[in-house]
mmCIF file of C-alpha atoms and ligand atoms in Angstrom:
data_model
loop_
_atom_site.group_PDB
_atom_site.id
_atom_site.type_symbol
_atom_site.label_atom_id
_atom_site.label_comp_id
_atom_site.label_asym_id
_atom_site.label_seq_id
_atom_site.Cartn_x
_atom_site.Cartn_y
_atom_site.Cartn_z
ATOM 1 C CA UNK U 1 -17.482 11.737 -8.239
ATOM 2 C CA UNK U 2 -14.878 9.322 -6.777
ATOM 3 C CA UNK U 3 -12.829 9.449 -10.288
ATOM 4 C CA UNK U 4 -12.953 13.309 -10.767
ATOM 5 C CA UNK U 5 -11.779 13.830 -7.209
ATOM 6 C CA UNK U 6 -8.647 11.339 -8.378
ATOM 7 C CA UNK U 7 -8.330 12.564 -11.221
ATOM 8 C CA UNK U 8 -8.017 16.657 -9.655
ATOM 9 C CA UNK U 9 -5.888 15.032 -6.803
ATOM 10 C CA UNK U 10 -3.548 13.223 -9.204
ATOM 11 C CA UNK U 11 -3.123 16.713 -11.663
ATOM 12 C CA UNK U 12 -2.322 18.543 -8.706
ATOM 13 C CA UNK U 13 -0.114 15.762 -7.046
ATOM 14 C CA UNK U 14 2.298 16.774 -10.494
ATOM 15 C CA UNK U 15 2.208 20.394 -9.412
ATOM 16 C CA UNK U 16 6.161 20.970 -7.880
ATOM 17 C CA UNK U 17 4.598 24.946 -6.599
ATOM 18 C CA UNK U 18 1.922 23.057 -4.476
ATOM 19 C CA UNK U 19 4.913 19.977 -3.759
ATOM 20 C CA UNK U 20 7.249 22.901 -2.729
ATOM 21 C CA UNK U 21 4.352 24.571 -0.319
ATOM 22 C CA UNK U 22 2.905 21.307 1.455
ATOM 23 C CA UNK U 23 6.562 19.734 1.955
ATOM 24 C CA UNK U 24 7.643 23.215 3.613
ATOM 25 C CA UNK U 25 4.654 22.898 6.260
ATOM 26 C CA UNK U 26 3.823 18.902 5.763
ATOM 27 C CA UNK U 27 5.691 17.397 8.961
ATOM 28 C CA UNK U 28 6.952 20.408 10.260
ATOM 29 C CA UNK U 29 5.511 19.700 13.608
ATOM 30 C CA UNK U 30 4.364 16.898 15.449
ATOM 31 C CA UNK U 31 0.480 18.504 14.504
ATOM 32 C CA UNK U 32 1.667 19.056 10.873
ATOM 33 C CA UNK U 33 -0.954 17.886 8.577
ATOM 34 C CA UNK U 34 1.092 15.012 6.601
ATOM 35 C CA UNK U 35 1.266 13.388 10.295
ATOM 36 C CA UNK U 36 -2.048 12.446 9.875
ATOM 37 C CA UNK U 37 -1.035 9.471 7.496
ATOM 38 C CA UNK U 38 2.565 9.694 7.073
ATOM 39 C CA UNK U 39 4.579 7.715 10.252
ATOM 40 C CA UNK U 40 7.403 10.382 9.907
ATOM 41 C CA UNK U 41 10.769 11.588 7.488
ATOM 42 C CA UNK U 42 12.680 9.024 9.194
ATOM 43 C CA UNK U 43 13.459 5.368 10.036
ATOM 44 C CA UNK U 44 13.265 5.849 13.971
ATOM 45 C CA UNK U 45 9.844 7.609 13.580
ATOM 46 C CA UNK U 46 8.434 4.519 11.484
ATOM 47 C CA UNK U 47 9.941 1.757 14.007
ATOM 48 C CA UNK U 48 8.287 4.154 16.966
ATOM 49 C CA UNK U 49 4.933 4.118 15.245
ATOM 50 C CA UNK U 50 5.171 0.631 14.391
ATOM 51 C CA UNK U 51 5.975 -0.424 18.401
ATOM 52 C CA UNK U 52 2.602 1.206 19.247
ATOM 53 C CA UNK U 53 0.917 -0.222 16.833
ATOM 54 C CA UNK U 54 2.459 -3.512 17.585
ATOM 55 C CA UNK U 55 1.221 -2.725 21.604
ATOM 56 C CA UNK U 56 -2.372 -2.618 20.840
ATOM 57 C CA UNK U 57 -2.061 -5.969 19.256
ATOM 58 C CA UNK U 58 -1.890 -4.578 15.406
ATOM 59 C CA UNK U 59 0.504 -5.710 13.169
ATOM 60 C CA UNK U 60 2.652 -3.904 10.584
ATOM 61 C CA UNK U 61 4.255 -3.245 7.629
ATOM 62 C CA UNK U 62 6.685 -0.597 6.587
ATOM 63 C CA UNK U 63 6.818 1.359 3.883
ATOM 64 C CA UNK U 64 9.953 3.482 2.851
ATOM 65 C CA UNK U 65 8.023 6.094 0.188
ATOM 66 C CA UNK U 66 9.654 7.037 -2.717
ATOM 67 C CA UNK U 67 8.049 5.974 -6.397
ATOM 68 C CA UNK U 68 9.228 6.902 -10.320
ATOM 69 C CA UNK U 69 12.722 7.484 -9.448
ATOM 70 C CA UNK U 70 14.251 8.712 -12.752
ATOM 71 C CA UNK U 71 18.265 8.074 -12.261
ATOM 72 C CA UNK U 72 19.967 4.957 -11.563
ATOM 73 C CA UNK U 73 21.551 6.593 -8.554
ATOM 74 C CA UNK U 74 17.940 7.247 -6.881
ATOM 75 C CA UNK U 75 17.270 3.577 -7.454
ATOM 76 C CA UNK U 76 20.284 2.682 -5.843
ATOM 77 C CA UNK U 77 20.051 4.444 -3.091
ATOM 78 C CA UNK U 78 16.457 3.550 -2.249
ATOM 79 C CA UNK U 79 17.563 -0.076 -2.491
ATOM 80 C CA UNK U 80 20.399 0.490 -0.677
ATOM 81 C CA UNK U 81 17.922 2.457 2.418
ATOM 82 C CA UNK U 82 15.465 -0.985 2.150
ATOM 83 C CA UNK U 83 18.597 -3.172 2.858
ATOM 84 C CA UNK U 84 19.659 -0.664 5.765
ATOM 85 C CA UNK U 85 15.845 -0.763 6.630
ATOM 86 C CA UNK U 86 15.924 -4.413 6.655
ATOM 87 C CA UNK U 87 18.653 -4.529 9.478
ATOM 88 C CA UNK U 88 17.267 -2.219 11.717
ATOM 89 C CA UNK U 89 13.671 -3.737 11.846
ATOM 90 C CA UNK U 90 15.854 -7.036 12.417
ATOM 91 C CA UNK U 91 17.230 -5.387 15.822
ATOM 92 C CA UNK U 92 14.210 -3.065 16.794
ATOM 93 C CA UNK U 93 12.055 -6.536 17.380
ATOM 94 C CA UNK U 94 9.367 -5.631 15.501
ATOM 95 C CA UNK U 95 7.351 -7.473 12.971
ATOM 96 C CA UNK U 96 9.538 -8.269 9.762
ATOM 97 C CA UNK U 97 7.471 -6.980 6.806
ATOM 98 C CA UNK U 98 8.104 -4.247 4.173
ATOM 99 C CA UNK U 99 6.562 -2.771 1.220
ATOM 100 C CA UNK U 100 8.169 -1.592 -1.739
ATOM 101 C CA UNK U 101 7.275 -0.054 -4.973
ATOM 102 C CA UNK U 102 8.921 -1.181 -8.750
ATOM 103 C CA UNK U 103 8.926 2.497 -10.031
ATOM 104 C CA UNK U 104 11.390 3.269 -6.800
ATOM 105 C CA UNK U 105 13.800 0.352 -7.331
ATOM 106 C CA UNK U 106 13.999 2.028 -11.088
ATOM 107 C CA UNK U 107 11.590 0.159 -13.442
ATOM 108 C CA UNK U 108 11.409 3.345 -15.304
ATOM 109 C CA UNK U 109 15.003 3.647 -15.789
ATOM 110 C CA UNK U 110 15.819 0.302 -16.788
ATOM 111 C CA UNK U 111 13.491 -3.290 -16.228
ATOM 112 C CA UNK U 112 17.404 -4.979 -15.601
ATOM 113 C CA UNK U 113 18.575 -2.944 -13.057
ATOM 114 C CA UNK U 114 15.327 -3.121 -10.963
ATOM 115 C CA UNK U 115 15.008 -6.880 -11.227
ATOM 116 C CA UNK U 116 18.896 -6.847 -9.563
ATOM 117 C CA UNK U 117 17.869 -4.302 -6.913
ATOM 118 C CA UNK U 118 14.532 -5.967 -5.976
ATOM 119 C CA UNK U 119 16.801 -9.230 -5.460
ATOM 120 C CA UNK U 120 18.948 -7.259 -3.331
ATOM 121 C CA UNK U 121 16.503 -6.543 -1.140
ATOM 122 C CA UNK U 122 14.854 -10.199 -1.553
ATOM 123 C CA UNK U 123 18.125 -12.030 -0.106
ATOM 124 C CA UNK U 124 18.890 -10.807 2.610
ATOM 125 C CA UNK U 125 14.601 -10.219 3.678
ATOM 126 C CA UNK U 126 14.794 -14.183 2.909
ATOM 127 C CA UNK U 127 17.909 -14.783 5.271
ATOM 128 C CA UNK U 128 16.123 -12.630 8.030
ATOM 129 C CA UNK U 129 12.193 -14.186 7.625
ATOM 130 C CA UNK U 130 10.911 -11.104 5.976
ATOM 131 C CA UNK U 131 7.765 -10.681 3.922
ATOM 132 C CA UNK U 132 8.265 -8.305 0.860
ATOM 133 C CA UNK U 133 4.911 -6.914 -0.393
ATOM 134 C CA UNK U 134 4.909 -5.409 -4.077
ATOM 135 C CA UNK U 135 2.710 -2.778 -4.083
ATOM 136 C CA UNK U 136 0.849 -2.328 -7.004
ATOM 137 C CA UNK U 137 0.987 1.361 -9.293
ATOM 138 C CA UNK U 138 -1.270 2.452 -12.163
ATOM 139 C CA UNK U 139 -1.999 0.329 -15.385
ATOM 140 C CA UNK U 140 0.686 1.043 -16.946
ATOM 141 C CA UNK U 141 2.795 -1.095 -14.342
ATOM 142 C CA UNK U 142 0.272 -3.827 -13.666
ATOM 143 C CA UNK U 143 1.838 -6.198 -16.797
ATOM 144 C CA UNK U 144 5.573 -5.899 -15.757
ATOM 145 C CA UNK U 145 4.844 -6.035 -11.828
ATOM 146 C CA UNK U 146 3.500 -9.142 -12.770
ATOM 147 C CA UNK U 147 5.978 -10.135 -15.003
ATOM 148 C CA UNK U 148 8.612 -9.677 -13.226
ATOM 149 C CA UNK U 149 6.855 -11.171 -9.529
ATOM 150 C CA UNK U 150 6.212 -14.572 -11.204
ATOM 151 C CA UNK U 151 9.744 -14.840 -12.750
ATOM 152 C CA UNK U 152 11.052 -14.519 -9.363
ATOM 153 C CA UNK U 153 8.740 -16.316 -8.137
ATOM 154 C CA UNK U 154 9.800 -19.681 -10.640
ATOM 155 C CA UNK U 155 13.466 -18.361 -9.336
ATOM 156 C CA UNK U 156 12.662 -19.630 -5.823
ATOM 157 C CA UNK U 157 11.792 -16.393 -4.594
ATOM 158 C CA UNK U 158 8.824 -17.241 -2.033
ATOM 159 C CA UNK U 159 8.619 -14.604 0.664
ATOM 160 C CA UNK U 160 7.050 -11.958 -1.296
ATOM 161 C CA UNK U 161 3.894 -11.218 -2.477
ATOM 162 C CA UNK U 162 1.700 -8.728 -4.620
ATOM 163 C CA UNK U 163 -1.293 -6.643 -4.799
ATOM 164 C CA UNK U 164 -4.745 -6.958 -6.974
ATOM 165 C CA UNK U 165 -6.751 -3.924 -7.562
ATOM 166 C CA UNK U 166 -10.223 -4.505 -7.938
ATOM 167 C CA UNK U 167 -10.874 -1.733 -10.079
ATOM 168 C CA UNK U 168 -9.018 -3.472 -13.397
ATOM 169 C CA UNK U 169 -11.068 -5.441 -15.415
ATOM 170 C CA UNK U 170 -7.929 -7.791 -15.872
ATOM 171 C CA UNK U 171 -8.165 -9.054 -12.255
ATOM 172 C CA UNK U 172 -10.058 -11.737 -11.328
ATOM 173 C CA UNK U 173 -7.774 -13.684 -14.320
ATOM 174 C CA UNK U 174 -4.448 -12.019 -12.114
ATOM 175 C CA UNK U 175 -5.952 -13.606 -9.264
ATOM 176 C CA UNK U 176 -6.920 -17.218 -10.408
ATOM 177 C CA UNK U 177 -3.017 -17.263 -11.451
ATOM 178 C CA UNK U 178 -1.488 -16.157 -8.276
ATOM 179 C CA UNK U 179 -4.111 -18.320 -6.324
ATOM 180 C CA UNK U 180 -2.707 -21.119 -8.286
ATOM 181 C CA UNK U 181 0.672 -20.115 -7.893
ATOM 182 C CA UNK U 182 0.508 -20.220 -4.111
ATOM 183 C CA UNK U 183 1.258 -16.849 -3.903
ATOM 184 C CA UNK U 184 0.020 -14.537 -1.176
ATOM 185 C CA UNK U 185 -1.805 -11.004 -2.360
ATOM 186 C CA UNK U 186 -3.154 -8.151 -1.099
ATOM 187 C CA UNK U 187 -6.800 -7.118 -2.402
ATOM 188 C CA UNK U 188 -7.090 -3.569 -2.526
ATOM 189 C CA UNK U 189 -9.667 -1.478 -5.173
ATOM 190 C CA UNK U 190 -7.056 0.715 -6.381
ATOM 191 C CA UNK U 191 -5.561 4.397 -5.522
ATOM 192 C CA UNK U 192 -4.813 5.360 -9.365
ATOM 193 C CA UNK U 193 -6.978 7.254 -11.898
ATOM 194 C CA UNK U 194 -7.368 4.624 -14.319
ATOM 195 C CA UNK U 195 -8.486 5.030 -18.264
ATOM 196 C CA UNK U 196 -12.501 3.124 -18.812
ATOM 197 C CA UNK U 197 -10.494 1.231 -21.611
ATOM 198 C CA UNK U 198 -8.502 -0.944 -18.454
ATOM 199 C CA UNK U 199 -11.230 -0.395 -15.975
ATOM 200 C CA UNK U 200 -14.014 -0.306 -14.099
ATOM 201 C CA UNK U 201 -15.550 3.905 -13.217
ATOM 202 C CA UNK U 202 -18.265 3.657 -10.677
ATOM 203 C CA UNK U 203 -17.956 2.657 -7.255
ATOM 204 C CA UNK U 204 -20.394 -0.067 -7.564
ATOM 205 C CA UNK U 205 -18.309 -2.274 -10.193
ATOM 206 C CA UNK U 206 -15.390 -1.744 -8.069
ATOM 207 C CA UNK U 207 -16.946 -2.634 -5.124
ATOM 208 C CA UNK U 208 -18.931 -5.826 -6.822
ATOM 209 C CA UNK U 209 -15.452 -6.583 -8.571
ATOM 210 C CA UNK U 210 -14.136 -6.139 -4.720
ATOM 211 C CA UNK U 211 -16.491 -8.949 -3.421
ATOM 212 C CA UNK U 212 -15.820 -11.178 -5.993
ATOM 213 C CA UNK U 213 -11.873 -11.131 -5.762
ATOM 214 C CA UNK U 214 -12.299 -11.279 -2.276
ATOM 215 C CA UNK U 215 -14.198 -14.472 -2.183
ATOM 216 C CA UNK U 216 -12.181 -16.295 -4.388
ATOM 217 C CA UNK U 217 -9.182 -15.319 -2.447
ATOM 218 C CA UNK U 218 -10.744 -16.198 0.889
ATOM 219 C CA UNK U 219 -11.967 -19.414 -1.079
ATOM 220 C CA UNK U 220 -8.387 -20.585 -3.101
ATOM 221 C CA UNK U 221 -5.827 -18.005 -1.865
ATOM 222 C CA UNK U 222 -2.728 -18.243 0.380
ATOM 223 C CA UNK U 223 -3.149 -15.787 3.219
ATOM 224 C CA UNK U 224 -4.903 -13.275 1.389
ATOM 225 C CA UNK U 225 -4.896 -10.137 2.891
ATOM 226 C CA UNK U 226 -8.445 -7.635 2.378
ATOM 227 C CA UNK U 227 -6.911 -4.324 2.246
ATOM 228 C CA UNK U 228 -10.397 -1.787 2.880
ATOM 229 C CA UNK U 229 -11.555 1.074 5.294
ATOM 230 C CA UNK U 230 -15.014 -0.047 3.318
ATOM 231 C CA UNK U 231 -17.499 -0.874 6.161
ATOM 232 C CA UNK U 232 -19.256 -3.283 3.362
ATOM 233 C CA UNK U 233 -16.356 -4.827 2.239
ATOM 234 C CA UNK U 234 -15.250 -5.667 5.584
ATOM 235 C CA UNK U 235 -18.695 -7.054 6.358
ATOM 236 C CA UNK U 236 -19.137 -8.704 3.166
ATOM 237 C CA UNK U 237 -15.799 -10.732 4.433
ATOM 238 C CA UNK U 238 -16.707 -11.620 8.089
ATOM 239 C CA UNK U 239 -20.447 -13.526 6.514
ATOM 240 C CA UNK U 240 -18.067 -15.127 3.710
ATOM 241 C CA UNK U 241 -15.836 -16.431 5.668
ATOM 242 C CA UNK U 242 -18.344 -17.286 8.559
ATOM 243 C CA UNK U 243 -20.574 -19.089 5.979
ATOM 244 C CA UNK U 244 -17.750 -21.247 4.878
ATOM 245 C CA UNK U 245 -16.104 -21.830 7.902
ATOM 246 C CA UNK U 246 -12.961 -20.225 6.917
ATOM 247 C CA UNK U 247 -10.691 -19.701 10.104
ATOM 248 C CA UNK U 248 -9.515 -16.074 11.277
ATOM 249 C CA UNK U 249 -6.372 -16.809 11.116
ATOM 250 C CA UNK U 250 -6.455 -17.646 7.084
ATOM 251 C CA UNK U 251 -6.518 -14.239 5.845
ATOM 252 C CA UNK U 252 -5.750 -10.484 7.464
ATOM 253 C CA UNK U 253 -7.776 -7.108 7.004
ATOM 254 C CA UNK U 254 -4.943 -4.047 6.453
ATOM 255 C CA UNK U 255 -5.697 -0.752 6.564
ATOM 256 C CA UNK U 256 -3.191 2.973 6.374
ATOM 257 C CA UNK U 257 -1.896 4.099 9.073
ATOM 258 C CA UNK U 258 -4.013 7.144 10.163
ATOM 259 C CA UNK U 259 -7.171 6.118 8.675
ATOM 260 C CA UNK U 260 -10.092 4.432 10.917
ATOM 261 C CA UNK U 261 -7.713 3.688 13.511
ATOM 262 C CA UNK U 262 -11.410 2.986 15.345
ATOM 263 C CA UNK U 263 -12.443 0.635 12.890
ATOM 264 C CA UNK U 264 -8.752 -1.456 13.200
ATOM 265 C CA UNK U 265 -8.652 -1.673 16.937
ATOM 266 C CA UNK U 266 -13.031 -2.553 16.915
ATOM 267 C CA UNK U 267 -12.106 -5.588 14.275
ATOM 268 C CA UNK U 268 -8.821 -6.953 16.463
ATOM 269 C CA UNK U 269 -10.841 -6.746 19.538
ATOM 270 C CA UNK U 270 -13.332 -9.301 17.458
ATOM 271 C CA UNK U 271 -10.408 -11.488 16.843
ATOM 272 C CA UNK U 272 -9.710 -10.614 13.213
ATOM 273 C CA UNK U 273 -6.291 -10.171 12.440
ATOM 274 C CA UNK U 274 -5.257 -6.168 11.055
ATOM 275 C CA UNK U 275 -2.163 -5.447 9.952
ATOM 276 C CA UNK U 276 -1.475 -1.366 8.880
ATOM 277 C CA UNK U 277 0.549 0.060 5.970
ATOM 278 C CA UNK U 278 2.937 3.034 8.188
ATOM 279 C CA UNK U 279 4.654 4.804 5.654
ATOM 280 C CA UNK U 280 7.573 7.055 6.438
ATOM 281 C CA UNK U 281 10.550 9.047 4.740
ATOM 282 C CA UNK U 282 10.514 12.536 3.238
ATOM 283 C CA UNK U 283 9.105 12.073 -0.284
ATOM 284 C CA UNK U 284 5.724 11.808 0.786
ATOM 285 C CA UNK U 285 3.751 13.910 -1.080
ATOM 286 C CA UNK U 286 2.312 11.903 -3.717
ATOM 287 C CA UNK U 287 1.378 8.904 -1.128
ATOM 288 C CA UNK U 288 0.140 12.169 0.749
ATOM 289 C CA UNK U 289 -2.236 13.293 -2.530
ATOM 290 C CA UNK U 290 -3.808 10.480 -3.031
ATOM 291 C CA UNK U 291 -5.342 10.048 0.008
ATOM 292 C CA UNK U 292 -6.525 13.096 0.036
ATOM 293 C CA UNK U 293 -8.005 11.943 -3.595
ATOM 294 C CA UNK U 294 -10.039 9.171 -1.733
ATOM 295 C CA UNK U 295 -11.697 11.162 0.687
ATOM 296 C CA UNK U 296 -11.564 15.139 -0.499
ATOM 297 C CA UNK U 297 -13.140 15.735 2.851
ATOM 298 C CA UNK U 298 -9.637 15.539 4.412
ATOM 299 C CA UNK U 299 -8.689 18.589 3.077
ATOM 300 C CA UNK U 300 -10.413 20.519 5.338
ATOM 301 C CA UNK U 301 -8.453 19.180 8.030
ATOM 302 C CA UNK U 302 -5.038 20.329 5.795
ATOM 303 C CA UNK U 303 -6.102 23.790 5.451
ATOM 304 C CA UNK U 304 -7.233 24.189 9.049
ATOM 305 C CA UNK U 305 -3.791 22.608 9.909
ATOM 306 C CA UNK U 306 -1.974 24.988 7.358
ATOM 307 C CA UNK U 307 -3.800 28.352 8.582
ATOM 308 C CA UNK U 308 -2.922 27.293 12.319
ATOM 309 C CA UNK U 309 0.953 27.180 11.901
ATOM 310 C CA UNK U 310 1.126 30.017 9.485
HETATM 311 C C1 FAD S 401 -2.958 -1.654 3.447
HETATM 312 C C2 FAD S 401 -3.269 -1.002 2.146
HETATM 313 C C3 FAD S 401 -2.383 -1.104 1.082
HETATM 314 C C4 FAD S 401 -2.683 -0.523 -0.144
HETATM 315 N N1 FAD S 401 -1.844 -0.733 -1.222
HETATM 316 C C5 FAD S 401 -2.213 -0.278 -2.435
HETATM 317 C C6 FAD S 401 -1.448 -0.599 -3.605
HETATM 318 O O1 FAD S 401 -0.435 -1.293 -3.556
HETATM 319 N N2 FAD S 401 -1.875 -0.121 -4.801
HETATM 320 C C7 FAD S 401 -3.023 0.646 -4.903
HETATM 321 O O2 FAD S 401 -3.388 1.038 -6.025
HETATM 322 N N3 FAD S 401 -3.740 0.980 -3.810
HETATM 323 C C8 FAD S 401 -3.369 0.532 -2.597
HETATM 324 N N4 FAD S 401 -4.142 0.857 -1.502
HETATM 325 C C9 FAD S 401 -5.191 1.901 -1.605
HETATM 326 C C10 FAD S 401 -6.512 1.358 -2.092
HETATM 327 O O3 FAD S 401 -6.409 0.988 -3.453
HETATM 328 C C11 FAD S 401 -7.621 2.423 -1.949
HETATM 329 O O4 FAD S 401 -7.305 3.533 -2.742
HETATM 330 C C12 FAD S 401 -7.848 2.899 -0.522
HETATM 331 O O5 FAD S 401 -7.728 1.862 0.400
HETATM 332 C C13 FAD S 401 -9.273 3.501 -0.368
HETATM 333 O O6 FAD S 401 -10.225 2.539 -0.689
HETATM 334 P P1 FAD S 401 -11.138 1.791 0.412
HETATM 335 O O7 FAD S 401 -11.097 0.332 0.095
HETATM 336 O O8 FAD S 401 -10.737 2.140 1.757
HETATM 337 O O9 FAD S 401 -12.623 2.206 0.051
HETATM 338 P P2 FAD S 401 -13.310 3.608 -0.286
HETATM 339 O O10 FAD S 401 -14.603 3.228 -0.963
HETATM 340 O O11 FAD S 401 -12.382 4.521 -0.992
HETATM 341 O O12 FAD S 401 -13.586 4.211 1.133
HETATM 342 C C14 FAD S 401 -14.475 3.619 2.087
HETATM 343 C C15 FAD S 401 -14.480 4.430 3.365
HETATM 344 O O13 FAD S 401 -13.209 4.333 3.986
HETATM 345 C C16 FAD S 401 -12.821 5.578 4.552
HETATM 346 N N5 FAD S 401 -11.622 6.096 3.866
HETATM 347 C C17 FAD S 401 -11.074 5.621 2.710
HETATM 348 N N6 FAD S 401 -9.951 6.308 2.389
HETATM 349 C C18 FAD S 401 -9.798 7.251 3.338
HETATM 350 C C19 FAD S 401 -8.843 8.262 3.566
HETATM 351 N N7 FAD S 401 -7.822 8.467 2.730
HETATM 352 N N8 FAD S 401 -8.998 9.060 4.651
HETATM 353 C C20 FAD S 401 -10.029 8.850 5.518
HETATM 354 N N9 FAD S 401 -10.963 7.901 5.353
HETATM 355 C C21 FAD S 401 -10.862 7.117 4.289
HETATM 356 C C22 FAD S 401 -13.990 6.486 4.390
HETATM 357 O O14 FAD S 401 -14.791 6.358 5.520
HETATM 358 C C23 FAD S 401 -14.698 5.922 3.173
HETATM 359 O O15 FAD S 401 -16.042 6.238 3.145
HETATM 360 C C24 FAD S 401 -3.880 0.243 -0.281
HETATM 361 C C25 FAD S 401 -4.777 0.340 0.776
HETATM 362 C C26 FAD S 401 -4.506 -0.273 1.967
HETATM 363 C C27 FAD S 401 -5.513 -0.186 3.063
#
């Protein structure tokens, strides 16, 4: 069930009639329906959302959208708006911590050119104590994200990190190596409709596959960070890391901005430490379709918000 409704959301994230419909009534308002999990179209909306976040003791990271950019000038310019973003996080005060995809830097276009412009944004996010998280895309990514992570990585490059999905078979052997490494991921079970030949279909494996990562992360990691709205897998980390002893303050839960905002203010009023993924910037419709894809019963709440500003 959860892989069909991927699967429909991803064929119709590729449609540009439906793009050119949702972007027209998407954020139109402050009630339009993209709201829901998208911070805003622009930089000052993200840094507001973030400062409220910030006030209820949450933490943050930003994420300018944008993903398979097909020209070398889109790649440019998104790495040029994460430098711009990088300065103006630096002055707003708030937290120092981005997310960025490959495919938007250009890793389509040419591997090269996106190594240059991820180290563009890597220098100066070192000079100003940011954290750069990788976010992971589908399989056919997962190699070369990789790749190209652990050769900065044996560059010097420390203050990034990446991301794990728990739905690839090929994970728990990702994980032992960035464990070793030092370096600091993010579990998540993975947003992308993926082939049976690279991983896992039914919720249970993912979920079992979830626990597992999860443990050895809590276990060997560095500041792992369990990225779930999954009641179990949230629970399943609280007893782990209560049986072993394992301090709060070792690892973070994240969650998306706009979904189970209950759930991330209950677990920081326990003490845990949540940090939430507030995306922002006007190409998000794909970020947009695949949440949708995770929980199909969202798009009642689209419609209903599409009939009311008609
Ligand atoms: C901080 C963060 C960063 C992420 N980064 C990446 C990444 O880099 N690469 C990647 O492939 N994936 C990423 N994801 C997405 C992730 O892979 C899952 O697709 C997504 O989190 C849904 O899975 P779940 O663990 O919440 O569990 P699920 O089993 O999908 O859902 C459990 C419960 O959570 C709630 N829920 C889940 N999704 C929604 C939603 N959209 N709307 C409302 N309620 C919902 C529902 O109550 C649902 O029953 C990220 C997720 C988070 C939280």
């Amino acid at each position: 069930m959860l892989s069909v409704s991927k699967a429909l959301f991803q064929a119709l994230a590729a449609s540009k009639g439906l793009k050119t419909i949702a972007s027209r009534y998407g954020m139109r308002s402050e009630r339009s329906f993209a709201r829901r999990f998208v911070a805003g179209e622009t930089v000052d909306e993200a840094i507001a959302a973030a400062r409220e976040l910030e006030a209820t003791g949450l933490s943050q990271t930003l994420d300018y959208l944008g993903e398979s950019v097909a020209t070398m000038a889109e790649a440019d310019a998104a790495t040029r708006t994460y430098i711009g973003l990088l300065n103006t996080i630096a002055a707003s005060g708030i937290g120092r911590n981005v997310s960025v995809k490959l495919t938007q830097l250009g890793l389509n276009v040419d591997r090269a050119t996106c190594v240059d412009n991820l180290r563009r944004i890597l220098d100066p996010a070192t000079t100003h104590g940011f954290f750069v998280r990788l976010d992971m895309e589908d399989s056919r990514y997962t190699q070369v994200t990789f790749d190209i992570f652990e050769t900065l990585w044996q560059q010097g490059y420390r203050n990034a990190g990446v991301v794990v999905q728990s739905a690839l078979y090929r994970s728990i052997e990702d994980t032992r190596r960035m464990d070793a490494l030092g370096a600091r991921v993010r579990l998540v079970k993975g947003a992308y409709k993926e082939p049976r030949s690279v991983a896992y279909q039914s919720k249970a494996q993912v979920d079992a596959a979830f626990v597992e990562i999860m443990q050895l992360l809590l276990s060997e990691g560095t500041s792992p960070a369990i990225a779930t709205h999954d009641p179990a897998m949230i629970e399943a980390t609280k007893k782990f890391a209560a049986a072993r002893g394992i301090a709060a303050d070792r690892y973070e839960f994240q969650m998306l901005f706009g979904v189970r905002r209950d759930l991330q203010l209950a677990l920081k009023s326990e003490g845990y430490r949540v940090r939430v993924y507030v995306p922002f910037g006007r190409e998000w419709y794909p970020y947009f379709m695949r949440r949708l894809g995770e929980r199909p019963a969202n798009v009642g709440f689209v419609l209903r918000s599409i009939l009311r500003e008609r």
